Coordinates of N, CA and C in Angstrom, one line a residue:
M1 N 3.3 97.7 26.7 CA 3.1 96.5 27.5 C 1.7 96.0 27.4
K2 N 0.7 96.9 27.1 CA -0.7 96.5 27.1 C -0.9 95.7 25.8
T3 N -0.2 96.0 24.7 CA -0.5 95.3 23.4 C 0.1 93.9 23.3
T4 N 1.2 93.6 24.1 CA 1.8 92.3 24.0 C 1.0 91.2 24.6
A5 N 0.2 91.4 25.6 CA -0.6 90.4 26.2 C -1.7 89.9 25.3
P6 N -2.5 90.7 24.6 CA -3.4 90.2 23.6 C -2.8 89.4 22.5
K7 N -1.6 89.9 22.0 CA -1.0 89.2 20.9 C -0.5 87.8 21.4
A8 N 0.0 87.7 22.6 CA 0.4 86.4 23.1 C -0.8 85.5 23.3
A9 N -1.9 86.1 23.8 CA -3.1 85.3 24.0 C -3.7 84.8 22.7
L10 N -3.5 85.5 21.6 CA -3.9 85.0 20.3 C -3.0 84.0 19.7
F11 N -1.7 84.2 19.9 CA -0.7 83.3 19.3 C -0.7 81.9 19.9
L12 N -0.9 81.8 21.2 CA -0.9 80.5 21.8 C -2.0 79.6 21.3
P13 N -3.3 80.0 21.2 CA -4.3 79.1 20.7 C -4.0 78.7 19.2
M14 N -3.5 79.6 18.4 CA -3.1 79.3 17.0 C -2.1 78.3 16.9
L15 N -1.1 78.3 17.8 CA 0.0 77.4 17.9 C -0.6 76.0 18.3
V16 N -1.4 75.9 19.2 CA -2.0 74.7 19.7 C -2.9 74.1 18.6
L17 N -3.7 74.9 17.8 CA -4.5 74.5 16.7 C -3.6 73.9 15.6
Y18 N -2.5 74.6 15.3 CA -1.6 74.1 14.3 C -1.0 72.7 14.7
F19 N -0.7 72.6 15.9 CA -0.1 71.3 16.4 C -1.1 70.1 16.3
F20 N -2.3 70.3 16.6 CA -3.3 69.3 16.5 C -3.7 69.0 15.1
Q21 N -3.7 70.0 14.2 CA -3.9 69.8 12.8 C -2.8 68.9 12.2
S22 N -1.6 69.2 12.6 CA -0.5 68.4 12.0 C -0.5 67.0 12.5
L23 N -1.0 66.8 13.7 CA -1.2 65.4 14.2 C -2.3 64.7 13.4
S24 N -3.4 65.4 13.2 CA -4.5 64.7 12.5 C -4.2 64.5 11.0
A25 N -3.2 65.2 10.5 CA -2.9 65.1 9.0 C -1.9 63.9 8.7
Q26 N -1.6 63.1 9.7 CA -0.7 62.0 9.5 C -1.5 60.9 8.8
N27 N -1.0 60.4 7.6 CA -1.7 59.5 6.8 C -1.3 58.1 7.0
Q28 N -2.2 57.2 6.6 CA -1.9 55.7 6.6 C -2.2 55.2 5.2
V29 N -1.4 54.2 4.8 CA -1.7 53.5 3.5 C -1.8 52.0 3.9
A30 N -3.0 51.5 3.6 CA -3.2 50.1 3.9 C -3.6 49.3 2.7
G31 N -3.4 48.0 2.7 CA -3.7 47.2 1.5 C -3.5 45.7 1.8
A32 N -3.7 44.9 0.8 CA -3.7 43.4 1.0 C -3.1 42.8 -0.3
L33 N -2.5 41.7 -0.1 CA -1.8 40.9 -1.2 C -2.4 39.6 -1.3
R34 N -2.8 39.2 -2.6 CA -3.4 37.9 -2.8 C -2.8 37.2 -4.0
D35 N -3.0 35.8 -4.1 CA -2.5 35.1 -5.2 C -3.7 35.0 -6.2
A36 N -3.5 34.4 -7.4 CA -4.5 34.3 -8.4 C -5.8 33.6 -7.9
G37 N -5.7 32.8 -6.9 CA -6.9 32.1 -6.4 C -7.6 32.9 -5.3
G38 N -7.1 34.1 -5.0 CA -7.7 34.9 -3.9 C -7.2 34.6 -2.5
K39 N -6.2 33.7 -2.4 CA -5.6 33.4 -1.1 C -4.6 34.4 -0.7
P40 N -4.6 34.8 0.6 CA -3.6 35.8 1.1 C -2.1 35.3 0.9
L41 N -1.3 36.2 0.5 CA 0.2 35.9 0.4 C 0.9 36.5 1.6
G42 N 1.1 35.7 2.7 CA 1.7 36.2 3.9 C 3.2 36.4 3.7
F43 N 3.8 37.3 4.5 CA 5.2 37.5 4.6 C 5.9 37.9 3.3
A44 N 5.1 38.6 2.4 CA 5.7 39.1 1.1 C 6.3 40.5 1.5
S45 N 7.3 40.9 0.6 CA 7.9 42.2 0.8 C 7.1 43.3 0.1
V46 N 6.9 44.4 0.8 CA 6.2 45.5 0.3 C 7.1 46.8 0.5
L47 N 7.2 47.5 -0.6 CA 8.0 48.7 -0.6 C 7.1 49.9 -1.0
L48 N 7.2 51.0 -0.3 CA 6.5 52.2 -0.6 C 7.5 53.1 -1.3
L49 N 7.2 53.4 -2.6 CA 8.1 54.2 -3.5 C 7.4 55.5 -3.9
A50 N 8.3 56.5 -4.1 CA 7.8 57.7 -4.7 C 7.5 57.5 -6.2
A51 N 6.3 57.9 -6.6 CA 5.9 57.6 -8.0 C 6.7 58.3 -9.0
A52 N 7.3 59.4 -8.7 CA 8.1 60.2 -9.7 C 9.4 59.5 -10.1
D53 N 10.2 59.0 -9.1 CA 11.5 58.4 -9.4 C 11.8 57.0 -8.8
S54 N 10.7 56.4 -8.2 CA 10.9 55.1 -7.5 C 11.8 55.1 -6.3
A55 N 12.0 56.3 -5.7 CA 12.9 56.4 -4.5 C 12.1 55.7 -3.4
L56 N 12.9 54.9 -2.6 CA 12.3 54.1 -1.5 C 12.0 55.0 -0.3
L57 N 10.7 55.0 0.1 CA 10.4 55.7 1.3 C 10.4 54.8 2.5
R58 N 9.7 53.6 2.4 CA 9.7 52.6 3.5 C 9.5 51.3 2.9
G59 N 9.8 50.3 3.7 CA 9.6 48.9 3.4 C 9.1 48.1 4.6
Q60 N 8.4 47.0 4.3 CA 7.9 46.2 5.4 C 7.5 44.8 4.9
I61 N 7.2 43.9 5.8 CA 6.8 42.5 5.5 C 5.3 42.5 5.7
C62 N 4.5 41.9 4.8 CA 3.1 41.6 5.0 C 2.9 40.7 6.2
S63 N 1.7 40.9 6.8 CA 1.4 39.9 7.9 C 1.1 38.6 7.3
E64 N 0.8 37.6 8.2 CA 0.5 36.2 7.7 C -0.8 36.2 6.9
H65 N -1.6 37.2 7.1 CA -2.9 37.3 6.3 C -2.7 38.1 5.0
G66 N -1.5 38.5 4.7 CA -1.3 39.3 3.5 C -1.6 40.8 3.6
D67 N -1.8 41.3 4.8 CA -2.1 42.7 5.0 C -0.9 43.5 5.3
F68 N -1.0 44.8 5.1 CA 0.1 45.7 5.4 C -0.5 47.1 5.7
V69 N 0.2 47.9 6.5 CA -0.1 49.3 6.8 C 1.1 50.1 6.9
F70 N 1.2 51.2 6.2 CA 2.3 52.1 6.4 C 1.7 53.3 7.2
E71 N 2.4 53.6 8.3 CA 1.9 54.7 9.2 C 2.7 56.0 8.9
N72 N 2.0 57.1 9.2 CA 2.6 58.5 9.2 C 3.3 58.7 7.8
V73 N 2.6 58.6 6.8 CA 3.1 58.8 5.4 C 2.9 60.3 5.0
P74 N 3.9 61.0 4.7 CA 3.7 62.4 4.3 C 2.9 62.5 3.0
A75 N 2.4 63.7 2.7 CA 1.7 63.9 1.5 C 2.6 63.7 0.3
G76 N 2.0 63.2 -0.8 CA 2.8 63.0 -2.0 C 2.2 62.0 -2.9
R77 N 2.8 61.6 -4.0 CA 2.3 60.6 -4.9 C 3.2 59.4 -4.8
Y78 N 2.6 58.2 -4.6 CA 3.3 57.0 -4.3 C 2.8 55.8 -5.2
V79 N 3.6 54.8 -5.1 CA 3.2 53.5 -5.7 C 3.8 52.4 -4.8
C80 N 3.1 51.3 -4.6 CA 3.6 50.2 -3.8 C 4.2 49.1 -4.7
S81 N 5.3 48.5 -4.3 CA 5.9 47.4 -5.1 C 5.9 46.2 -4.2
F82 N 5.6 45.0 -4.8 CA 5.4 43.8 -4.1 C 6.3 42.7 -4.7
S83 N 6.9 41.9 -3.8 CA 7.8 40.8 -4.3 C 7.7 39.6 -3.3
M84 N 7.8 38.4 -3.9 CA 7.8 37.2 -3.1 C 8.4 36.1 -4.0
L85 N 9.2 35.2 -3.4 CA 9.9 34.2 -4.2 C 8.8 33.3 -4.8
G86 N 9.0 32.9 -6.1 CA 8.0 32.1 -6.8 C 6.9 32.8 -7.5
F87 N 6.9 34.2 -7.3 CA 5.8 35.0 -7.9 C 6.5 36.1 -8.7
E88 N 5.7 36.6 -9.8 CA 6.2 37.7 -10.5 C 6.0 39.0 -9.7
P89 N 6.9 39.9 -9.8 CA 6.7 41.2 -9.0 C 5.4 41.9 -9.4
G90 N 4.9 42.7 -8.5 CA 3.7 43.4 -8.8 C 3.7 44.8 -8.2
F91 N 2.8 45.6 -8.8 CA 2.8 47.0 -8.4 C 1.3 47.4 -8.2
S92 N 1.1 48.4 -7.2 CA -0.2 48.9 -7.1 C -0.4 50.1 -8.1
Q93 N -1.6 50.6 -8.3 CA -1.8 51.8 -9.0 C -1.2 52.9 -8.3
A94 N -0.7 53.9 -9.0 CA -0.1 55.1 -8.3 C -1.3 55.8 -7.6
F95 N -1.0 56.4 -6.4 CA -2.0 57.1 -5.6 C -1.4 58.4 -5.0
L96 N -2.3 59.3 -4.8 CA -2.0 60.6 -4.2 C -2.5 60.7 -2.8
L97 N -1.6 61.2 -1.9 CA -2.0 61.5 -0.5 C -1.9 63.0 -0.3
A98 N -3.0 63.5 0.1 CA -3.1 64.9 0.5 C -2.7 65.0 2.0
E99 N -2.6 66.3 2.5 CA -2.3 66.5 3.9 C -3.4 65.9 4.8
T100 N -4.6 65.9 4.3 CA -5.8 65.4 5.2 C -6.4 64.2 4.7
T101 N -5.7 63.3 4.0 CA -6.3 62.1 3.5 C -6.7 61.1 4.6
G102 N -5.8 61.0 5.6 CA -6.1 60.1 6.7 C -5.7 58.7 6.3
R103 N -6.7 57.7 6.3 CA -6.3 56.3 6.0 C -6.8 56.0 4.5
L104 N -5.9 55.5 3.7 CA -6.2 55.2 2.3 C -6.1 53.7 2.2
E105 N -7.2 53.1 1.8 CA -7.3 51.6 1.5 C -7.1 51.3 0.1
L106 N -6.0 50.7 -0.3 CA -5.7 50.3 -1.7 C -6.5 49.1 -2.1
E107 N -6.7 49.0 -3.4 CA -7.4 47.8 -3.9 C -6.4 46.6 -3.7
P108 N -6.9 45.4 -3.4 CA -6.0 44.2 -3.2 C -5.2 44.0 -4.5
V109 N -3.9 43.7 -4.3 CA -3.0 43.4 -5.4 C -2.9 41.9 -5.6
V110 N -2.9 41.4 -6.8 CA -2.8 40.0 -7.1 C -1.4 39.7 -7.7
L111 N -0.7 38.8 -7.1 CA 0.6 38.3 -7.7 C 0.4 37.0 -8.4
H112 N 1.0 36.8 -9.6 CA 0.9 35.6 -10.3 C 2.1 34.8 -10.2
E113 N 2.0 33.4 -10.1 CA 3.1 32.6 -10.0 C 4.0 32.7 -11.2
S114 N 5.3 32.6 -11.0 CA 6.3 32.6 -12.0 C 6.5 31.3 -12.6
V115 N 5.9 31.0 -13.8 CA 5.9 29.7 -14.5 C 6.4 29.9 -15.9
A116 N 7.4 29.1 -16.3 CA 7.9 29.1 -17.6 C 8.1 27.6 -18.1
L117 N 7.7 27.3 -19.3 CA 7.9 26.0 -19.9 C 9.1 26.1 -20.9
L118 N 10.2 25.5 -20.6 CA 11.4 25.5 -21.5 C 11.9 24.1 -21.7
N119 N 12.7 23.9 -22.8 CA 13.4 22.6 -23.0 C 14.5 22.5 -21.9
E120 N 15.1 23.6 -21.6 CA 16.2 23.6 -20.6 C 16.0 24.8 -19.8
A121 N 15.9 24.6 -18.5 CA 15.6 25.7 -17.6 C 16.8 26.0 -16.6
L122 N 17.0 27.3 -16.5 CA 18.0 27.7 -15.5 C 17.2 28.6 -14.5
V123 N 17.1 28.1 -13.3 CA 16.3 28.8 -12.3 C 17.1 29.8 -11.5
V124 N 16.8 31.1 -11.6 CA 17.5 32.1 -10.9 C 16.5 32.9 -10.0
A125 N 16.7 32.8 -8.7 CA 15.8 33.5 -7.8 C 16.5 34.7 -7.2
K126 N 15.9 35.9 -7.3 CA 16.5 37.1 -6.7 C 15.8 37.3 -5.4
R127 N 16.7 37.4 -4.4 CA 16.1 37.6 -3.0 C 15.4 38.9 -2.9
P128 N 14.3 39.0 -2.2 CA 13.6 40.2 -2.0 C 14.4 41.2 -1.1
F129 N 14.0 42.4 -1.0 CA 14.7 43.4 -0.2 C 14.6 43.0 1.3
L130 N 13.4 42.6 1.7 CA 13.2 42.2 3.1 C 12.8 40.7 3.2
E131 N 13.4 40.0 4.1 CA 13.0 38.6 4.4 C 12.7 38.4 5.9
Q132 N 11.6 37.8 6.2 CA 11.3 37.5 7.6 C 11.6 36.0 7.8
Q133 N 12.6 35.8 8.7 CA 12.9 34.4 9.0 C 12.5 34.2 10.5
V134 N 12.6 32.9 10.9 CA 12.1 32.5 12.3 C 12.7 33.4 13.4
D135 N 14.1 33.6 13.3 CA 14.7 34.3 14.4 C 15.4 35.6 14.0
R136 N 15.0 36.1 12.8 CA 15.7 37.4 12.4 C 14.9 38.0 11.2
T137 N 15.2 39.3 11.0 CA 14.7 40.0 9.8 C 16.0 40.3 9.0
V138 N 15.9 39.8 7.7 CA 17.1 40.0 6.8 C 16.8 41.1 5.9
V139 N 17.8 42.1 5.8 CA 17.7 43.2 4.8 C 18.8 42.9 3.8
N140 N 18.3 42.6 2.5 CA 19.2 42.3 1.4 C 19.7 43.6 0.8
V141 N 20.7 44.2 1.3 CA 21.2 45.5 0.9 C 21.6 45.5 -0.6
A142 N 22.3 44.4 -1.0 CA 22.9 44.4 -2.4 C 21.8 44.5 -3.4
N143 N 20.6 44.0 -3.1 CA 19.5 44.0 -4.1 C 18.8 45.3 -4.3
S144 N 19.0 46.2 -3.4 CA 18.3 47.5 -3.4 C 19.1 48.7 -3.2
I145 N 20.4 48.6 -3.2 CA 21.3 49.7 -2.8 C 21.1 50.9 -3.8
T146 N 20.8 50.7 -5.1 CA 20.6 51.8 -6.0 C 19.3 52.5 -5.8
K147 N 18.3 51.7 -5.4 CA 16.9 52.3 -5.2 C 16.8 53.0 -3.9
A148 N 17.4 52.4 -2.9 CA 17.2 52.8 -1.5 C 18.1 54.0 -1.1
G149 N 19.2 54.1 -1.6 CA 20.1 55.1 -1.1 C 21.6 54.8 -1.5
G150 N 22.5 55.7 -1.1 CA 23.9 55.5 -1.4 C 24.7 54.6 -0.5
T151 N 24.2 54.3 0.7 CA 25.0 53.5 1.6 C 24.1 52.5 2.3
A152 N 24.8 51.5 2.9 CA 24.0 50.4 3.6 C 23.3 51.0 4.8
L153 N 23.9 52.0 5.4 CA 23.2 52.6 6.6 C 21.9 53.3 6.2
E154 N 21.9 53.9 5.1 CA 20.6 54.5 4.6 C 19.5 53.5 4.4
V155 N 19.9 52.3 3.8 CA 19.0 51.2 3.7 C 18.5 50.7 5.0
L156 N 19.4 50.6 6.0 CA 19.0 50.1 7.3 C 18.1 51.1 8.0
Q157 N 18.3 52.4 7.8 CA 17.4 53.3 8.4 C 16.0 53.3 7.9
R158 N 15.8 52.8 6.6 CA 14.5 52.7 6.0 C 13.8 51.4 6.3
S159 N 14.5 50.5 6.9 CA 14.0 49.1 7.2 C 12.9 49.2 8.3
P160 N 11.9 48.3 8.2 CA 10.8 48.4 9.2 C 11.2 48.0 10.6
G161 N 10.8 48.9 11.5 CA 11.1 48.6 12.9 C 12.5 49.0 13.4
V162 N 13.4 49.4 12.5 CA 14.7 49.7 12.8 C 14.9 51.2 13.1
Q163 N 15.5 51.5 14.3 CA 15.8 52.9 14.6 C 17.3 53.1 14.8
V164 N 17.9 54.0 14.0 CA 19.3 54.3 14.1 C 19.5 55.6 14.7
N165 N 20.1 55.7 15.8 CA 20.3 57.0 16.5 C 21.7 57.4 16.3
A166 N 21.9 58.5 15.5 CA 23.3 58.9 15.2 C 23.9 59.6 16.4
L167 N 23.1 60.2 17.3 CA 23.7 60.9 18.4 C 24.3 59.9 19.4
T168 N 23.5 58.9 19.8 CA 24.0 57.9 20.8 C 24.7 56.8 20.1
K169 N 24.7 56.8 18.8 CA 25.4 55.7 18.0 C 24.9 54.3 18.4
S170 N 23.6 54.2 18.4 CA 22.9 52.9 18.8 C 21.9 52.5 17.7
I171 N 21.6 51.2 17.7 CA 20.6 50.6 16.8 C 19.6 49.9 17.7
S172 N 18.3 50.1 17.4 CA 17.3 49.4 18.2 C 16.3 48.8 17.2
L173 N 15.6 47.8 17.6 CA 14.6 47.1 16.7 C 13.3 47.0 17.5
L174 N 12.3 47.7 17.0 CA 11.0 47.7 17.6 C 11.1 48.3 19.0
G175 N 12.0 49.3 19.2 CA 12.1 49.9 20.5 C 13.0 49.2 21.5
K176 N 13.6 48.1 21.1 CA 14.4 47.3 22.0 C 15.9 47.5 21.6
E177 N 16.7 47.8 22.7 CA 18.1 47.9 22.5 C 18.8 46.6 22.5
G178 N 20.1 46.6 22.3 CA 20.9 45.3 22.3 C 20.7 44.5 21.1
V179 N 20.5 45.1 19.9 CA 20.3 44.4 18.7 C 21.6 43.7 18.3
V180 N 21.5 42.5 17.8 CA 22.7 41.7 17.3 C 22.7 41.9 15.8
V181 N 23.8 42.5 15.3 CA 23.9 42.8 13.8 C 24.7 41.7 13.2
M182 N 24.1 41.1 12.1 CA 24.8 40.0 11.4 C 25.1 40.6 10.0
I183 N 26.3 40.4 9.5 CA 26.7 40.8 8.2 C 27.1 39.6 7.4
N184 N 26.5 39.3 6.3 CA 26.7 38.1 5.5 C 26.5 36.9 6.3
G185 N 25.6 36.9 7.2 CA 25.3 35.7 8.1 C 26.2 35.5 9.3
K186 N 27.1 36.4 9.5 CA 28.0 36.3 10.6 C 27.8 37.4 11.6
I187 N 27.8 37.1 12.9 CA 27.6 38.1 13.9 C 28.8 39.0 14.0
S188 N 28.5 40.3 13.9 CA 29.6 41.3 14.1 C 29.8 41.6 15.5
R189 N 31.0 41.4 16.0 CA 31.4 41.6 17.4 C 31.8 43.1 17.7
Q190 N 31.8 43.9 16.7 CA 32.2 45.3 16.9 C 31.1 46.1 17.7
P191 N 31.5 47.1 18.4 CA 30.5 48.0 19.1 C 29.6 48.7 18.0
A192 N 28.5 49.2 18.5 CA 27.5 49.8 17.6 C 28.1 51.0 16.9
D193 N 28.9 51.8 17.5 CA 29.4 53.0 16.9 C 30.4 52.6 15.8
A194 N 31.1 51.5 15.9 CA 32.0 51.0 14.9 C 31.2 50.5 13.7
I195 N 30.1 49.8 14.0 CA 29.3 49.2 12.9 C 28.7 50.4 12.1
L196 N 28.2 51.4 12.8 CA 27.6 52.5 12.1 C 28.6 53.2 11.2
Q197 N 29.8 53.4 11.7 CA 30.9 54.0 11.0 C 31.2 53.2 9.7
M198 N 31.2 51.9 9.8 CA 31.5 51.0 8.7 C 30.4 51.0 7.6
L199 N 29.2 51.1 8.1 CA 28.0 51.1 7.2 C 27.9 52.4 6.5

């Protein structure tokens, strides 16, 4: 009985120290997107990919000033992919995050306009993975299903601001419940659990 109290007294401070170290080890990846003239490219799509196999970790939309921040990124080697209609796709340099990196500021990435001079032109525009519209955020699942995961639900779970709770069978956006789900531009009237089952 005398030996258990000192062991417990030692274990508790070590547990608290480990907890705070794990909190402090949460990394951020920040950067900016510009055009060839140095102007910010607002509302472009940014994907955080694993450098080894291009597996999608997260995605988001740049702010109107062309800035972006990925929060709580685990340690690993990554690359950022950028896309916007009318511009050639772009990539950041691959970068490594350690457990204690903290905030990593990437060099600004420049996207160049997609221009081609042809006698006859066929214009084909591929929609980006994420689109920010006036009244909604659109996730183009068909364009990224092979990169992001095997099902539409896995893509939805990796979308910015979307929380899918498998236990309560609910979907929330930026912490707000009562999200209206539209599939191919049409509102789905099914309950959330039925939608999750379908996806």
